Coordinates of C-alpha atoms and ligand atoms in Angstrom, one line a residue:
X1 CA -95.1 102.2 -97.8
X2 CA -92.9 102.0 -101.1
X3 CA -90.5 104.7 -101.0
X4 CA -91.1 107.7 -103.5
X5 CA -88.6 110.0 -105.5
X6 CA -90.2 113.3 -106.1
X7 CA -88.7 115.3 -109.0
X8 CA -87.6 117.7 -106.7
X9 CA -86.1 115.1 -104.2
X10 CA -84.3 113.4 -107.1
X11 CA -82.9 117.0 -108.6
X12 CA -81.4 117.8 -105.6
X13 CA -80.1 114.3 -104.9
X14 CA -78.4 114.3 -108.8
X15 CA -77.1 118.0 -108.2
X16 CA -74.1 115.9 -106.4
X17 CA -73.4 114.9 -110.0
X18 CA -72.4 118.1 -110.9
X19 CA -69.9 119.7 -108.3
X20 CA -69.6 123.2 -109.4
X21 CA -73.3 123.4 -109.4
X22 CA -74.9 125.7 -107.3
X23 CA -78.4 124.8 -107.8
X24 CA -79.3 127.3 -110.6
X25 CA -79.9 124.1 -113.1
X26 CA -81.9 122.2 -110.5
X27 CA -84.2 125.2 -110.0
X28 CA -84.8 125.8 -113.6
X29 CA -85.8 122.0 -114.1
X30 CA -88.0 122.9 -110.8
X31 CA -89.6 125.6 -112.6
X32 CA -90.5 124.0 -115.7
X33 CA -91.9 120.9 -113.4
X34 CA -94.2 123.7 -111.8
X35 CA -94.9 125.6 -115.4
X36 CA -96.2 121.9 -116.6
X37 CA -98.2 120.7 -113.5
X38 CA -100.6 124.2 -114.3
X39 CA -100.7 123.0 -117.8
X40 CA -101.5 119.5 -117.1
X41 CA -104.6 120.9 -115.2
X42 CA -105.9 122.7 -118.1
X43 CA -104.9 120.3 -120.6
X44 CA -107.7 117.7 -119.0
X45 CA -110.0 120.1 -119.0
X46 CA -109.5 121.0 -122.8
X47 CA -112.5 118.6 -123.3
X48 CA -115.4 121.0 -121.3
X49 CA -114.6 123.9 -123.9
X50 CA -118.8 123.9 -124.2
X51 CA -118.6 124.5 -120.2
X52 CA -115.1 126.3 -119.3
X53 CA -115.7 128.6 -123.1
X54 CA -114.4 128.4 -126.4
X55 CA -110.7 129.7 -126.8
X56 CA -111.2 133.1 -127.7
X57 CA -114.2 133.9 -125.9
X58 CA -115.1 135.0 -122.3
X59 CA -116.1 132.6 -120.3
X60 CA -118.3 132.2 -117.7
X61 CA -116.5 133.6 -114.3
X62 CA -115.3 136.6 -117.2
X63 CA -112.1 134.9 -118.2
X64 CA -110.9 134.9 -121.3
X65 CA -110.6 131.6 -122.4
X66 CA -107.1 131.1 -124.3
X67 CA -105.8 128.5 -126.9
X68 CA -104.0 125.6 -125.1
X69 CA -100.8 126.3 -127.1
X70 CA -100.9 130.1 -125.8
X71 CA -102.1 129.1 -122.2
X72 CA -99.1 126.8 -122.0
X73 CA -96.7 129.2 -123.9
X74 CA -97.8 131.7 -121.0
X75 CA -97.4 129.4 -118.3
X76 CA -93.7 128.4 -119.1
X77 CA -92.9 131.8 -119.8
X78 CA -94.3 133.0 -116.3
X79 CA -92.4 129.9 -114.3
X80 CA -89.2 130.6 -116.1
X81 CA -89.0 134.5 -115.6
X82 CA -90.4 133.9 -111.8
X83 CA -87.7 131.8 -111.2
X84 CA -85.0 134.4 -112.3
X85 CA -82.9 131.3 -113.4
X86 CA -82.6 131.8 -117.4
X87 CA -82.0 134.8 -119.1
X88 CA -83.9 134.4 -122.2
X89 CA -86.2 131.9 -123.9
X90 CA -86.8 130.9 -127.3
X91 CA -90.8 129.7 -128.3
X92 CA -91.9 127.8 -130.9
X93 CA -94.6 130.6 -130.4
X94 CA -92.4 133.6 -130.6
X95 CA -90.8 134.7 -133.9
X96 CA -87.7 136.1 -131.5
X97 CA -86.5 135.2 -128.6
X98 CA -88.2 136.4 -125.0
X99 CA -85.2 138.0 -123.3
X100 CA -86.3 137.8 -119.4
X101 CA -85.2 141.3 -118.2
X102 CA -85.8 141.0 -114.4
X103 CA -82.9 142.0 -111.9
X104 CA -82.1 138.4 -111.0
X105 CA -82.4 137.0 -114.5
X106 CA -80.5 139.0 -116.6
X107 CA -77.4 137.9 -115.5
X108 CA -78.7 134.1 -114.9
X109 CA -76.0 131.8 -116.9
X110 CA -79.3 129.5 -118.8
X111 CA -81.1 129.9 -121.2
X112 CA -84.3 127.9 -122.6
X113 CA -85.7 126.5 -125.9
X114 CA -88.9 124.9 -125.7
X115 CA -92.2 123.9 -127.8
X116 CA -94.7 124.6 -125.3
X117 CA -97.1 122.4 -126.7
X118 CA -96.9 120.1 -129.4
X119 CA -99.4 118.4 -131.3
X120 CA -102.1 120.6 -129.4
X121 CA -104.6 120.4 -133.0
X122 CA -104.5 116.7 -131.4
X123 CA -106.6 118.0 -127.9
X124 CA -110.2 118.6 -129.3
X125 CA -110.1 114.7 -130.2
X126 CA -108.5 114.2 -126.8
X127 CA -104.7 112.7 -128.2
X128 CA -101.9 112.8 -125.7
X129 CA -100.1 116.0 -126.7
X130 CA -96.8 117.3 -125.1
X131 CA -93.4 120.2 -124.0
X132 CA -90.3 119.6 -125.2
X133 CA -87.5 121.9 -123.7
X134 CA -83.8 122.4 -124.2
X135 CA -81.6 124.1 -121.6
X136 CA -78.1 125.5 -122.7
X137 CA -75.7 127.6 -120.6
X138 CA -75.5 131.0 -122.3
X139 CA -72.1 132.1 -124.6
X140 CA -73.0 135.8 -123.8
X141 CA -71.5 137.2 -120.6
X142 CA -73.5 138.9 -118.9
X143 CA -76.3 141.4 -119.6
X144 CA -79.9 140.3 -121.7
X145 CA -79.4 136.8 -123.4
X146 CA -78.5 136.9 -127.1
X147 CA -79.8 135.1 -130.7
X148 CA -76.4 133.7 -130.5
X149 CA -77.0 132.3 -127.1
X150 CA -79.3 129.9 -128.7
X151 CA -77.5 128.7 -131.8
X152 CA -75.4 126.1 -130.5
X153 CA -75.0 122.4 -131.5
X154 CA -77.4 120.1 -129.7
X155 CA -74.1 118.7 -128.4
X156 CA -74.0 121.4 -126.0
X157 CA -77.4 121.2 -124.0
X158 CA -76.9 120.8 -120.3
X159 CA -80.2 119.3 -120.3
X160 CA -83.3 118.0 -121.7
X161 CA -86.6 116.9 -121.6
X162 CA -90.2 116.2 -122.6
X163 CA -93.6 116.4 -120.8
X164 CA -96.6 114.1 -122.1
X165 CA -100.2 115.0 -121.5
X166 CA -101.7 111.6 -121.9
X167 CA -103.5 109.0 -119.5
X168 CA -101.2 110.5 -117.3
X169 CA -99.1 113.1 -117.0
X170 CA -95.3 112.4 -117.0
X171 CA -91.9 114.1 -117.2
X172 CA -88.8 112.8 -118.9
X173 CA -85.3 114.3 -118.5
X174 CA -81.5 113.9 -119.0
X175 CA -78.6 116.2 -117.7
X176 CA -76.2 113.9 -119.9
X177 CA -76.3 110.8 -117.3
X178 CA -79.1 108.8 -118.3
X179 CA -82.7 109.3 -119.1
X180 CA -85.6 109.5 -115.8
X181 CA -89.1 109.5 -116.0
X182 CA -91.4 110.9 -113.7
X183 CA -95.2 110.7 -113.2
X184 CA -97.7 113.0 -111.7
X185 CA -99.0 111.7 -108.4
X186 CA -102.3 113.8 -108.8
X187 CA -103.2 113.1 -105.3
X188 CA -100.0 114.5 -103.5
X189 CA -99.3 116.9 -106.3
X190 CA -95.7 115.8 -107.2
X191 CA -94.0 114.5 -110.3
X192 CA -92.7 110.7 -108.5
X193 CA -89.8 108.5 -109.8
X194 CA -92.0 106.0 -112.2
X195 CA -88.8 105.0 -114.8
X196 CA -85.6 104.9 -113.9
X197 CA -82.7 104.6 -115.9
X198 CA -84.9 104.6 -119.2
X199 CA -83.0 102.6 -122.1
X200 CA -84.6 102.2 -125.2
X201 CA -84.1 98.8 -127.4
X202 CA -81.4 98.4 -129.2
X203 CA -84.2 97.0 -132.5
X204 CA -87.8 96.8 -132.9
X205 CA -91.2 96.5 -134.7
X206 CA -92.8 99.7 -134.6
X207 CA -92.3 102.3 -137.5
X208 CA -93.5 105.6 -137.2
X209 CA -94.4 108.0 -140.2
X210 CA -96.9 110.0 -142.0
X211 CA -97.5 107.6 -144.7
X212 CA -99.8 110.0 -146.4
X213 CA -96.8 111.7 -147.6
X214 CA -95.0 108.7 -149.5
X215 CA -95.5 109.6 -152.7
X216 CA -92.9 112.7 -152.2
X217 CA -90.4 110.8 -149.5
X218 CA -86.5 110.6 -150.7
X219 CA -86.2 107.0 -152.3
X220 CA -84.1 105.5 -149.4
X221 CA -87.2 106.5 -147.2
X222 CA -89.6 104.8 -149.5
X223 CA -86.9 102.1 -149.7
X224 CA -86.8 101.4 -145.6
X225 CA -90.6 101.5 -145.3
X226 CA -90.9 98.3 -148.0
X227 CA -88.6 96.8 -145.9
X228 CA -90.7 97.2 -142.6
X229 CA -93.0 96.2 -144.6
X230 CA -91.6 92.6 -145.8
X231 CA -92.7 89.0 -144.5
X232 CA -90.0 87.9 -143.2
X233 CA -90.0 85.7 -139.8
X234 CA -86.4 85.9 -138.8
X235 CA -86.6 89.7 -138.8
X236 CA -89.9 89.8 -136.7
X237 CA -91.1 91.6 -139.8
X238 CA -93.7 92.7 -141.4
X239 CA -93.7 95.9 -138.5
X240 CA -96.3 97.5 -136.9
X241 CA -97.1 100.8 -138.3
X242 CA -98.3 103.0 -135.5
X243 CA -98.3 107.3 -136.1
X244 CA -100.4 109.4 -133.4
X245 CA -99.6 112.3 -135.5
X246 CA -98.2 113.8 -131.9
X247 CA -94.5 113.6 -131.7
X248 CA -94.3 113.3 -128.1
X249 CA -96.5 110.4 -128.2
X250 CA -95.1 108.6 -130.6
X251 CA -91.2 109.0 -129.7
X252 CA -92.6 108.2 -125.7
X253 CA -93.9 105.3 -126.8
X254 CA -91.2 104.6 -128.9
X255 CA -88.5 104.6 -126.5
X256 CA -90.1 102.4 -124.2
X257 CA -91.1 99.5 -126.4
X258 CA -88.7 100.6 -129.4
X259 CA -89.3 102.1 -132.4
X260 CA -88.1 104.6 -134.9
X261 CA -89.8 107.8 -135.5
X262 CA -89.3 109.5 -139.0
X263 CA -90.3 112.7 -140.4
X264 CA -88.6 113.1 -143.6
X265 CA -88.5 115.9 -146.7
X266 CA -91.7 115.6 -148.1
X267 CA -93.5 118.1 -150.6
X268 CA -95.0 120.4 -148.1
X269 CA -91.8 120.5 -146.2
X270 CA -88.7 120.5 -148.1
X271 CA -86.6 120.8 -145.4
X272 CA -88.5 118.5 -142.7
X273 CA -91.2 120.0 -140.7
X274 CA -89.3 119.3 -137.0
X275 CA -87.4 122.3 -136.1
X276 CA -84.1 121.7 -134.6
X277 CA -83.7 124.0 -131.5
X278 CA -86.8 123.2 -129.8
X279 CA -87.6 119.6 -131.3
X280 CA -85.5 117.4 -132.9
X281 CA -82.2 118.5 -130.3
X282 CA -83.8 117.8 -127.0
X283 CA -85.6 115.2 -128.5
X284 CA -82.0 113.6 -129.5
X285 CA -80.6 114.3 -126.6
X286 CA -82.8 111.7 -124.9
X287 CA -82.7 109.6 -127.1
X288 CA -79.2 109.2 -127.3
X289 CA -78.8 109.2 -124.0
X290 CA -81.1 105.9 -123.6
X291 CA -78.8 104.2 -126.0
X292 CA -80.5 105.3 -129.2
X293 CA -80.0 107.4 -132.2
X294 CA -81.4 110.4 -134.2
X295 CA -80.2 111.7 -137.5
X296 CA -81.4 113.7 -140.4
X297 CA -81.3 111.2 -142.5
X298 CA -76.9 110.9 -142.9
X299 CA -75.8 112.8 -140.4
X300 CA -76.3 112.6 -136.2
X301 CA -78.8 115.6 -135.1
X302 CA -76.7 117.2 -132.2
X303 CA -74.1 117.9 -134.5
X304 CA -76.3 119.9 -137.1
X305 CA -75.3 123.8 -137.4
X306 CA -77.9 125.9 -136.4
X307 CA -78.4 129.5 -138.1
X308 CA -81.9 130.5 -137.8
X309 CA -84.2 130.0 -134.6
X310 CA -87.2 128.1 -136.4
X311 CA -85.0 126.0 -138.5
X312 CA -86.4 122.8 -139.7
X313 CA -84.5 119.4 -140.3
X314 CA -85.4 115.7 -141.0
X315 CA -85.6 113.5 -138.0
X316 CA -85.3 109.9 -137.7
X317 CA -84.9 109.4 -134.3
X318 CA -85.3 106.2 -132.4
X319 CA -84.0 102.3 -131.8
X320 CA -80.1 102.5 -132.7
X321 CA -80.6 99.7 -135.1
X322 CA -83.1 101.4 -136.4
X323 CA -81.8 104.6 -137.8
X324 CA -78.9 102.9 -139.0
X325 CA -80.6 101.0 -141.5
X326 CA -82.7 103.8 -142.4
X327 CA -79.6 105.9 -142.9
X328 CA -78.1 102.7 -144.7
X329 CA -81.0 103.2 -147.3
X330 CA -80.7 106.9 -147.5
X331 CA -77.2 106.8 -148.3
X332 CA -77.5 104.2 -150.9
X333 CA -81.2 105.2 -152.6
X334 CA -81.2 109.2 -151.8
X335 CA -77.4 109.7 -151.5
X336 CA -76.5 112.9 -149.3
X337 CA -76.5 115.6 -152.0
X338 CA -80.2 115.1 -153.0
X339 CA -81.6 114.9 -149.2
X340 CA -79.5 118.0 -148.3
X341 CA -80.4 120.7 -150.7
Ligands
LIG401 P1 -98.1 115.6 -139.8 C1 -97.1 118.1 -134.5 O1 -97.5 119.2 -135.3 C2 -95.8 117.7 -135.1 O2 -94.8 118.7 -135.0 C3 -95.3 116.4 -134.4 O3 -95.6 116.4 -133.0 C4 -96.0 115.3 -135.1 O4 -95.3 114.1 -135.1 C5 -96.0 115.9 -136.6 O5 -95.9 117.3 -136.4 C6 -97.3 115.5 -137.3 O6 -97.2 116.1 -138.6 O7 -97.7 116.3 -141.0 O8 -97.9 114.1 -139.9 O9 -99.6 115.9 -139.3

């Protein structure tokens, strides 16, 4: 029998990493693993609305049926105040942040950022969609987490990760030593050790972007899509042009064949549509650490200030070689000034 890594197994095994931890951090990535196995389960069942109930209706054992994106919102919200491990949480579904006032909590020293689920308008016509979550040890001292707690340079996560619910269900996370994937064993119930050491190549051929919007892109953007775009053998280009309009999917994807994933300024969002807490940091994070790169377009994500919780950036996030040529023709076609306003 092939020997299997559960998520919890492998937590516990990696807490050795960290020698003054005492297991707070690997039962707050426990918690979210539980928070997302409940949401996987409803997730595949988004397709039976005409059975299980339209959201916002009552369904037929008297339920209220909810939106996914509230369900899931719920659900992580529940795990993480349950396990008395963070002290507040920040939603891309909350305005403010949730401070978790329970006896064991409010002095807990995490807190965590997280897009419950993104892309959900993708799950009527059955897309993968995904969680992205951030975890950062809290500035304040003691007492109910803060704002402040939360605005801290992406260089300061303790950990990261994303879940995609998509032909199966799978977890990806870093602590800052490497990038590991799990998948959902349905049939024992556990997230199991699928990709190790995840490393994403250096170059590729896949470009990712909402080409709909081109018209209003900065000119180096326009500039780096021609070039994906050019017949050129020695280059392995023209690219492949491949956008699920999911973010998780596509950067997944992405950093396991390659890729870069770009969502610029465009008309309908001047400052990039991404936010930068919840998103594009934890998102980076990963990235980076499977030897790739994300940027706003000139300068590396995890370094951004951060002054508002729902704050939006640019992301072009993917293959190193990538993002530096993108950035090479946004510094030269859309100079820094223009993009940054
Ligand atoms: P557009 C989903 O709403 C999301 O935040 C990302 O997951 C996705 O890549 C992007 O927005 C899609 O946005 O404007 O191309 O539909």
């Amino acid at each position: 029998m092939r020997q299997v890594t559960t998520l919890g197994q492998f937590i516990i095994e990696k807490q050795a990493d960290f020698p003054y931890a005492k297991g707070e951090l690997s039962r707050l990535l426990r918690d979210i693993g539980i928070a997302s196995k409940i949401v996987n389960r409803e997730v595949n069942k988004a397709g039976l609305a005409d059975i299980l109930g339209e959201a916002g209706s009552i369904n037929v054992q008297g339920e209220s049926v909810k939106k996914l994106d509230v369900f899931a919102n719920e659900q992580f919200i529940a795990a993480l105040s349950l396990g008395g491990e963070c002290c507040a949480i920040a939603s891309e579904e909350n305005e403010d942040i949730i401070i978790v006032d329970n006896k064991q909590s409010r002095n807990a020293k995490y807190v965590v950022a997280m897009d419950p689920l993104d892309g959900s308008s993708n799950i009527d016509v059955n897309v993968s969609v995904g969680t992205i979550f951030s975890i950062y040890r809290r500035t304040s001292l003691t007492g109910p987490g803060t704002l402040e707690d939360f605005l801290q340079h992406g260089t300061e996560q303790v950990a990261a990760g994303y879940v995609i619910y998509g032909s199966s269900c799978m977890m990806v996370y870093t602590t800052g030593k490497g990038v590991n994937g799990f998948t959902l064993d349905p049939s024992i119930g556990e997230f199991c050790l699928s990709h190790p050491n995840m490393q994403t190549p250096k170059t590729a051929k896949t470009y990712s972007i909402n080409e709909g919007n081109y018209v209003h892109f900065p000119d180096g953007v326009k500039k780096y899509i021609k070039y994906c775009q050019e017949e050129d053998a020695a280059t392995s280009r023209p690219y492949s042009s491949r956008y699920i309009g999911s973010g998780v999917a596509d950067i997944h994807r992405n950093l396991i064949t390659g890729g870069i994933y770009m969502y610029p300024t465009t008309a309908k969002s001047p400052k990039g549509k991404l936010r930068l807490l919840y998103e594009c940091n934890p998102l980076a994070f990963i990235t980076e650490q499977a030897g790739g790169k994300a940027t706003d377009g000139f300068r590396r994500i995890m370094e951004l200030e951060i002054s508002e919780l729902h704050q939006r950036t640019p992301l072009f996030l993917g293959s190193a070689d990538m993002v530096d040529m993108a950035g090479d023709y946004m510094k030269k076609y859309s100079g820094v000034d223009a993009a940054i306003k």
